[in-house]
Coordinates of N, CA and C in Angstrom, one line a residue:
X607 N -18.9 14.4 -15.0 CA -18.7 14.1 -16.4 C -18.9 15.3 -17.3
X608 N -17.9 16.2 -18.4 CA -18.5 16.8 -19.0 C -19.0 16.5 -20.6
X609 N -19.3 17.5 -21.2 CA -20.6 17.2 -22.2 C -19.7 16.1 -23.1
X610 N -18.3 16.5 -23.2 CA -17.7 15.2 -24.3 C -17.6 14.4 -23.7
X611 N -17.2 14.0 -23.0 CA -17.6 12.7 -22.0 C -19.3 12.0 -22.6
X612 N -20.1 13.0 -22.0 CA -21.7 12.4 -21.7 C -22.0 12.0 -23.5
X613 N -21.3 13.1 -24.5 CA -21.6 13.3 -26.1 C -20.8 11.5 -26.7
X614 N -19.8 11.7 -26.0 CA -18.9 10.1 -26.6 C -19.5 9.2 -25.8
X615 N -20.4 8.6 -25.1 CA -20.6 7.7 -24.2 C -22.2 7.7 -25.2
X616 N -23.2 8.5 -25.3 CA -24.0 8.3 -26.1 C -23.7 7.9 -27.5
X617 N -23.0 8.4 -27.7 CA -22.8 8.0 -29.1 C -22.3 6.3 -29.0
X618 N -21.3 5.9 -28.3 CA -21.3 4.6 -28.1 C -22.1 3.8 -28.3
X619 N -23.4 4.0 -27.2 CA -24.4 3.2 -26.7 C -25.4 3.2 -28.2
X620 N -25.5 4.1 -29.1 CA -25.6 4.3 -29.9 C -25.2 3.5 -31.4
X621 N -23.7 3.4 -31.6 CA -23.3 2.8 -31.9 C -23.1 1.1 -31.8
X622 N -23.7 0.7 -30.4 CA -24.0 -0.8 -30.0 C -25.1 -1.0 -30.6
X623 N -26.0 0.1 -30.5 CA -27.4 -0.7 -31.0 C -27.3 -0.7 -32.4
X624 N -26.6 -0.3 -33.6 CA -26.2 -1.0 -34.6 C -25.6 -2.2 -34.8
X625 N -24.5 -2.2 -33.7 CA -23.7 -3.7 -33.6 C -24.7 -4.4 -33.5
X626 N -25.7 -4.5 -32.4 CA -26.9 -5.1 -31.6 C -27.6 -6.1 -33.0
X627 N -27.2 -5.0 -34.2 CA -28.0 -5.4 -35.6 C -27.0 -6.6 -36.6
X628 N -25.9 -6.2 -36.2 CA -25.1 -7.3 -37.3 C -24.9 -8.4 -36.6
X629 N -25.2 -9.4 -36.6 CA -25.4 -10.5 -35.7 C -24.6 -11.6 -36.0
X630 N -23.6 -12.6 -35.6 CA -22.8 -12.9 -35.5 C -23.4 -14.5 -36.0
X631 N -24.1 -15.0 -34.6 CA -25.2 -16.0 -34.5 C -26.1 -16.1 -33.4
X632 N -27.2 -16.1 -33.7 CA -28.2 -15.7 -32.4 C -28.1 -14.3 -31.9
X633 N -28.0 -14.5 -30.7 CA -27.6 -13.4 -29.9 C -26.0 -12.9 -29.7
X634 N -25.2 -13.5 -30.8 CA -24.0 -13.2 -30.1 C -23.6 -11.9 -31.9
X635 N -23.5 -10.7 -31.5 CA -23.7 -10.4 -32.4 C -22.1 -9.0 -32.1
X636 N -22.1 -7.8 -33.1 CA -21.0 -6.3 -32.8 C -21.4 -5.5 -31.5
X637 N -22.2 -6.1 -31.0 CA -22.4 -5.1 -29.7 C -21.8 -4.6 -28.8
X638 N -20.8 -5.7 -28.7 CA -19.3 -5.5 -27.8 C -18.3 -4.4 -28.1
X639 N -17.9 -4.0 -29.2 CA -17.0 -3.4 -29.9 C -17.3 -2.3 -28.7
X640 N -18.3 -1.3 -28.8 CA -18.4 0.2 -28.7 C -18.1 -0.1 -27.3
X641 N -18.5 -1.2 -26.7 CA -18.3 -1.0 -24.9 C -16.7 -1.3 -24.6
X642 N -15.8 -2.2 -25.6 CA -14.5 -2.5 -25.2 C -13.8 -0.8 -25.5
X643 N -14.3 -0.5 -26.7 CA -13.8 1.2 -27.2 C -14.1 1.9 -26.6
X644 N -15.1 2.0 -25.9 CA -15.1 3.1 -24.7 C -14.9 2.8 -23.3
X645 N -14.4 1.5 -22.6 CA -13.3 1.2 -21.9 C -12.2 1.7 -21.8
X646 N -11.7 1.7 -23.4 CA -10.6 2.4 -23.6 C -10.2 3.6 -23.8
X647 N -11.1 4.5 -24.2 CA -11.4 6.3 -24.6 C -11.8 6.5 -23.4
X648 N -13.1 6.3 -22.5 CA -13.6 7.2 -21.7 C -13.3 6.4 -20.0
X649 N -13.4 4.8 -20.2 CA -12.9 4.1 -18.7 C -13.2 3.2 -18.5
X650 N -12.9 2.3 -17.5 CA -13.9 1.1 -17.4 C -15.3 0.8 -17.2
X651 N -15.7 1.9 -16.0 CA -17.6 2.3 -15.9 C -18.0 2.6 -16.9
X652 N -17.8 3.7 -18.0 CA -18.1 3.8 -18.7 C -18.5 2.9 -20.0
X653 N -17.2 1.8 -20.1 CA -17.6 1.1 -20.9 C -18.4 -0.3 -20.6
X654 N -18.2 -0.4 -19.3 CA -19.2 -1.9 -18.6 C -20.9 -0.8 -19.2
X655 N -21.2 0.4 -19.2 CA -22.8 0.5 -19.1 C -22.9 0.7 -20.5
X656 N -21.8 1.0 -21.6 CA -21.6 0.5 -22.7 C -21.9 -0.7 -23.3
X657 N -21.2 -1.8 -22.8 CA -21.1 -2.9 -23.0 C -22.5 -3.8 -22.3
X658 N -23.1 -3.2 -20.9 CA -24.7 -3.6 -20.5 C -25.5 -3.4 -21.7
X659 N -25.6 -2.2 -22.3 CA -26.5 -1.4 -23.1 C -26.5 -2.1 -24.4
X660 N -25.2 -2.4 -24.9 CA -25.4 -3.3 -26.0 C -25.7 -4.5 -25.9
X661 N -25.7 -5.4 -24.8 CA -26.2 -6.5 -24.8 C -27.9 -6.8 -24.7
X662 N -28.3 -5.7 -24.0 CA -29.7 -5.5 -24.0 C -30.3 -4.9 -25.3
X663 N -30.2 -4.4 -26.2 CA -30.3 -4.3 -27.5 C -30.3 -5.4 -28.0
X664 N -29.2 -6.3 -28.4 CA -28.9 -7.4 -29.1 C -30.1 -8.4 -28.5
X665 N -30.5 -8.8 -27.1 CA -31.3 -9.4 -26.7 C -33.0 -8.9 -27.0
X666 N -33.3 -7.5 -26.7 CA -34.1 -7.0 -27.0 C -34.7 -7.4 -28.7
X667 N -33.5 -7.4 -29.3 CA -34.1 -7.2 -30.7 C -34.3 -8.6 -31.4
X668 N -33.8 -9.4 -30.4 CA -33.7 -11.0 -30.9 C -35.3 -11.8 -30.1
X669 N -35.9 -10.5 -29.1 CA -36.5 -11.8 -28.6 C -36.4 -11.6 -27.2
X670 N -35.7 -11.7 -26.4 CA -35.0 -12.2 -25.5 C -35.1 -13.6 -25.6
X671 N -34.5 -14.0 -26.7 CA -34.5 -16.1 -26.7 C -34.1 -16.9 -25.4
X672 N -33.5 -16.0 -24.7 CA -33.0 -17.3 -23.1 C -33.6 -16.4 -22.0
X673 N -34.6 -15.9 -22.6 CA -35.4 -15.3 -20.9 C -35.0 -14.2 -20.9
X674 N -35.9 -13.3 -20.3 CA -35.1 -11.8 -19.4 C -34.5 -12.0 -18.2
X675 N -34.6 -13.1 -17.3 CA -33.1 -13.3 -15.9 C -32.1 -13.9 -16.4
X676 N -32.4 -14.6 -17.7 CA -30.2 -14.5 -18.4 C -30.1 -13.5 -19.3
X677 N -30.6 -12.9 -19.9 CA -30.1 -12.0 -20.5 C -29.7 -10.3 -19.6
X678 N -30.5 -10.8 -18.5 CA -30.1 -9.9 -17.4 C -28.1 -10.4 -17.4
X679 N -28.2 -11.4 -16.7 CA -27.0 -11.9 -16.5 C -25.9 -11.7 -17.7
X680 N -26.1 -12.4 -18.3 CA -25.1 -11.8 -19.8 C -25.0 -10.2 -19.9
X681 N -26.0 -9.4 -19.4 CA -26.2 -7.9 -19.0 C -24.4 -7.6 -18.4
X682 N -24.7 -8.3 -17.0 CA -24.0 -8.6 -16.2 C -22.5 -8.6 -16.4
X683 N -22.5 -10.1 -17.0 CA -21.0 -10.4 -17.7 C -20.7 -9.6 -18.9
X684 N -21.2 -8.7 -20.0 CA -20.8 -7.6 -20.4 C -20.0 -6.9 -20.1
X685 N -20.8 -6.3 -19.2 CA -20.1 -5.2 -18.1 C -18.9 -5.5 -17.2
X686 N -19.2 -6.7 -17.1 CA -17.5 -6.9 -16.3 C -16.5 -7.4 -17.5
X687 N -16.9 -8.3 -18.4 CA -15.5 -7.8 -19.4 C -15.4 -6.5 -19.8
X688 N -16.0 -5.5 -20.4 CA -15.5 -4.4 -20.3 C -14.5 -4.0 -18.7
X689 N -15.1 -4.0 -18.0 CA -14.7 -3.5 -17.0 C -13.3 -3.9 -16.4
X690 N -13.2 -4.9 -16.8 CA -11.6 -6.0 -16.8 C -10.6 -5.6 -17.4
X691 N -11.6 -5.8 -18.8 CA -10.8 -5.0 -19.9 C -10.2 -4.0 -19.6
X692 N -11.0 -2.6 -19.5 CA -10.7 -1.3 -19.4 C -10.0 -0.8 -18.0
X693 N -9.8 -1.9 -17.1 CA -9.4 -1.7 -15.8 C -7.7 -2.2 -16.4
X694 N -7.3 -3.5 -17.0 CA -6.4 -4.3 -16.9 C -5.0 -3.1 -18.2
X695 N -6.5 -3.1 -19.2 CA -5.5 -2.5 -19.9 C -4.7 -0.7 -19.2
X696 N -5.5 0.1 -18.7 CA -5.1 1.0 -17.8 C -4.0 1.0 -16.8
X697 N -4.2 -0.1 -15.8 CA -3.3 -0.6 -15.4 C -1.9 -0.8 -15.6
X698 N -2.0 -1.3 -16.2 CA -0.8 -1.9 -17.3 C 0.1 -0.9 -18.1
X699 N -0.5 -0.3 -18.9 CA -0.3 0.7 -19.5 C 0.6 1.7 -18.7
X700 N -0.5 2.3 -18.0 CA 0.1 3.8 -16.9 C 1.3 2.9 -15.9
X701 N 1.0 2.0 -15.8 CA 2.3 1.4 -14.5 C 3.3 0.9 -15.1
X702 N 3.5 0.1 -16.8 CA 5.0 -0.3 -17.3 C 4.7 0.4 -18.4
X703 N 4.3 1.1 -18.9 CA 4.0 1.8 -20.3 C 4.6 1.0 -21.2
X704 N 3.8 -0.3 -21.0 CA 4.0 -1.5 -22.5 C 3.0 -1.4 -23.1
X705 N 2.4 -0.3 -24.2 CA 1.2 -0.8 -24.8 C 0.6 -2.1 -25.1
X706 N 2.0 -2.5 -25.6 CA 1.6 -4.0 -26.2 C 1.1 -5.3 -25.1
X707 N 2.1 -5.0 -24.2 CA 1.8 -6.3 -23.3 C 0.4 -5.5 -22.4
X708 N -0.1 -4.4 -22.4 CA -1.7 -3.9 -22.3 C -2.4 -4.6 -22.6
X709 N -2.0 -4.6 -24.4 CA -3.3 -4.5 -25.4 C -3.6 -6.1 -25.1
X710 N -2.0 -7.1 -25.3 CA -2.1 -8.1 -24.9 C -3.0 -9.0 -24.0
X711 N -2.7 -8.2 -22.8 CA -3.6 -9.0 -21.6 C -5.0 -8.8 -21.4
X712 N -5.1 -6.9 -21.9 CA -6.2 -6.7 -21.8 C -7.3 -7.6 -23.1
X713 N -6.8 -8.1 -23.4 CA -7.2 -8.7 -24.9 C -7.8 -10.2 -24.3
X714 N -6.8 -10.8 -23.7 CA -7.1 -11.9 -22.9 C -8.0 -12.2 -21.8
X715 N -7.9 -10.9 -21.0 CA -9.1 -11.2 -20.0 C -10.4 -10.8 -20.7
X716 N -10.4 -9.8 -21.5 CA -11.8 -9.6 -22.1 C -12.2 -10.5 -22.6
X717 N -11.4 -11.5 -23.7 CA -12.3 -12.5 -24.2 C -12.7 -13.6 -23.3
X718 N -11.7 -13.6 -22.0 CA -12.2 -14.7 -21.2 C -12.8 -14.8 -20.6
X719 N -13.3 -13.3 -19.8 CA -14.4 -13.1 -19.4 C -16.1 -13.1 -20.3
X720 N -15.5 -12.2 -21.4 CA -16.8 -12.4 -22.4 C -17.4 -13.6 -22.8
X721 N -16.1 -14.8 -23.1 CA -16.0 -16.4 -23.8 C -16.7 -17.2 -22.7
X722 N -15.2 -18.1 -22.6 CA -15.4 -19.3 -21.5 C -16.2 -18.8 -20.5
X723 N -16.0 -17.3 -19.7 CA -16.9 -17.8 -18.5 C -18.0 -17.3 -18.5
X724 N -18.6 -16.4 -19.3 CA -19.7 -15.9 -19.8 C -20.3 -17.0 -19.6
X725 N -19.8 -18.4 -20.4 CA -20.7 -19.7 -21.1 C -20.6 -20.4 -19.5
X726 N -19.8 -20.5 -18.5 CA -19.9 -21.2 -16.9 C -20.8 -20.5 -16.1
X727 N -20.4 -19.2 -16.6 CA -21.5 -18.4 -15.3 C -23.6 -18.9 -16.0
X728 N -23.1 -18.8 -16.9 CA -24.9 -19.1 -17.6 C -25.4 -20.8 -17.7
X729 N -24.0 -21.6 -17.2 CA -24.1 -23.3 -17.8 C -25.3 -23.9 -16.6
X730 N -26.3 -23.1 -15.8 CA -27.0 -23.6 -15.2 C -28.5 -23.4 -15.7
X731 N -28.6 -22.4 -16.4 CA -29.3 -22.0 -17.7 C -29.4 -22.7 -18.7
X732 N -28.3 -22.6 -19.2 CA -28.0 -22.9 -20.6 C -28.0 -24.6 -20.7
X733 N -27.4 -25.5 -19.9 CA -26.9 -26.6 -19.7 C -28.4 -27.5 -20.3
X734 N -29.5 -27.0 -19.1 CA -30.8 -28.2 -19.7 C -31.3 -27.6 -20.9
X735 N -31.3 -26.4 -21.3 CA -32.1 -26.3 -22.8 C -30.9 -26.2 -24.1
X736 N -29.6 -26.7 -23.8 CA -29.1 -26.8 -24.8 C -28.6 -27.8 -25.0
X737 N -27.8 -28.8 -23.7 CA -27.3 -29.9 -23.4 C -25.6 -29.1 -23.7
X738 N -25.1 -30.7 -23.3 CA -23.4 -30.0 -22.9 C -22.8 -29.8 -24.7
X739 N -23.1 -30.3 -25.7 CA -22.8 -30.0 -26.9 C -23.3 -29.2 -27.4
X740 N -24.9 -28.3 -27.1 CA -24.9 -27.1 -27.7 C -23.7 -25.6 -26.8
X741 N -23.5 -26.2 -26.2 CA -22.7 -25.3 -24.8 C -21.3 -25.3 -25.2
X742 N -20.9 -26.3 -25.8 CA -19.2 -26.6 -26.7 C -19.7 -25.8 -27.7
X743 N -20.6 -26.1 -28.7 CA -20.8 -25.3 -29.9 C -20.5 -23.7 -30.0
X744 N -21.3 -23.2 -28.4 CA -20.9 -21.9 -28.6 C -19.7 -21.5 -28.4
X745 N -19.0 -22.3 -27.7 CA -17.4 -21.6 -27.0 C -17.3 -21.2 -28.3
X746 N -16.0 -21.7 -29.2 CA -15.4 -21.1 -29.9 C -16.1 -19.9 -30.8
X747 N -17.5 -19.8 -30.9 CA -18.2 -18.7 -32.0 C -18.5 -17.2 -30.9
X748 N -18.7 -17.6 -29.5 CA -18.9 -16.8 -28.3 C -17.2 -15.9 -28.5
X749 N -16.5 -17.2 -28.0 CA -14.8 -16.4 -27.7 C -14.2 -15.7 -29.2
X750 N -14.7 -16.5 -30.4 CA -13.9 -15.7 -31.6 C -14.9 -14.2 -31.5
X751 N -16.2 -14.6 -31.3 CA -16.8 -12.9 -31.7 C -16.3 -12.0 -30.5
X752 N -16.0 -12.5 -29.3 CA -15.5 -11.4 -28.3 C -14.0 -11.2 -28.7
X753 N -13.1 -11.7 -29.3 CA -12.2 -11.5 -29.8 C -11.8 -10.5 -30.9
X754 N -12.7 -10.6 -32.0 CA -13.1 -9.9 -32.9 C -13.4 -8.3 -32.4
X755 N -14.5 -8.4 -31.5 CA -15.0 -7.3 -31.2 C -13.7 -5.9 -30.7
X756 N -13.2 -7.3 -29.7 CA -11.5 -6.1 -29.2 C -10.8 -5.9 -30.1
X757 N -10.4 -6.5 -31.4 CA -9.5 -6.1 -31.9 C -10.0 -5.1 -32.8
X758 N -11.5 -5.0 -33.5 CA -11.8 -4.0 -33.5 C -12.1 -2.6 -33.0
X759 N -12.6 -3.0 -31.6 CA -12.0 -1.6 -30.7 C -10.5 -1.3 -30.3
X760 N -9.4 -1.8 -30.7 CA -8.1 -2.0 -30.6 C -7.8 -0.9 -31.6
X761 N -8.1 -1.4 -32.7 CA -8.2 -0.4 -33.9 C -8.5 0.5 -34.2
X762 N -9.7 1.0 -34.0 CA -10.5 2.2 -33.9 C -9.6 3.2 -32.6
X763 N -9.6 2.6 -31.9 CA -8.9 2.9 -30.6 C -7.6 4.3 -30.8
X764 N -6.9 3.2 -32.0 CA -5.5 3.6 -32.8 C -6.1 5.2 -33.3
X765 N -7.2 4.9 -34.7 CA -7.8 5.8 -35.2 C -8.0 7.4 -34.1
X766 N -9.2 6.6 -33.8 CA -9.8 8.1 -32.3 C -9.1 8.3 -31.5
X767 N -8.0 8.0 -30.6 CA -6.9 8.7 -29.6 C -6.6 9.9 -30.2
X768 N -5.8 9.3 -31.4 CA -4.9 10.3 -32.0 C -6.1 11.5 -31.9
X769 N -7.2 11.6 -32.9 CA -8.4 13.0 -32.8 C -8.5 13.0 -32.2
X770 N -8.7 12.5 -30.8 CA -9.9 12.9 -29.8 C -8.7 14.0 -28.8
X771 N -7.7 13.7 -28.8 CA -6.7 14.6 -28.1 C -6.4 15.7 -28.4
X772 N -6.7 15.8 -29.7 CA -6.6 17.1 -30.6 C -7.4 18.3 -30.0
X773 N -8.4 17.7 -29.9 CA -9.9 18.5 -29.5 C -10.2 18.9 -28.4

């Protein structure tokens, strides 16, 4: 990795622990952004320890309110939507050079990895201390903020390519 590599990847992780601060509800807060955006700028590894790094922030600074072995796990599920993300949209991209049908899918598995199954992988957790209606409550505020979060690294995305190629 060299130093712009190691310089954009801090700065990221950096950038989450701000997200980490604007908080969505509870724990679900901008933390995601910098790990989908650096999926997309520097790779999928990259952005899964992105997207770990801001989730541990956001948890760290709330508390850890569901324990430190799910917030580990949400750790977990972070990192593999980014990694989905940043794998799917790559993929896609370099092999039919459809940005859009990329942005598209990569858009879809991120939130459904971040969303719905974030909330199945943790519903053995989550299930007795919230019951099945606090667990519906979060779907849609879980999947709109992981949604949010891509289309804001979508954006930015647009922005930084163009400079970061320059340089």
């Amino acid at each position: 990795m060299n130093t712009k590599r190691l310089v954009l990847l801090a700065l990221f992780v950096a950038v989450s622990y701000i997200g980490a601060n604007l908080k969505i509800m509870g724990t679900i807060a901008f933390d995601s952004m910098p790990g989908f955006l650096g999926a997309l700028l520097l790779g999928p590894v990259e952005g899964a320890f992105i997207g770990a790094a801001g989730h541990f922030f956001t948890a760290l600074l709330s508390g850890f309110p569901l324990s430190l072995p799910v917030h580990l796990l949400i750790m977990a599920d972070m990192a593999a939507a980014m990694a989905v993300f940043g794998l799917i949209y790559r993929h896609i991209s370099a092999r039919q050079g459809n940005a859009y049908t990329a942005r598209l899918l990569a858009m879809m598995a991120g939130t459904a990895v971040n969303g719905p199954l974030a909330l199945l992988l943790l519903a053995p957790w989550l299930l007795p201390a919230m019951g099945r209606s606090g667990m519906l409550a979060l779907l849609p505020v879980l999947t709109g903020a992981a949604l949010l979060n891509i289309v804001l690294a979508f954006l930015l995305y647009r922005i930084l390519s163009k400079h970061l190629q320059h340089r």
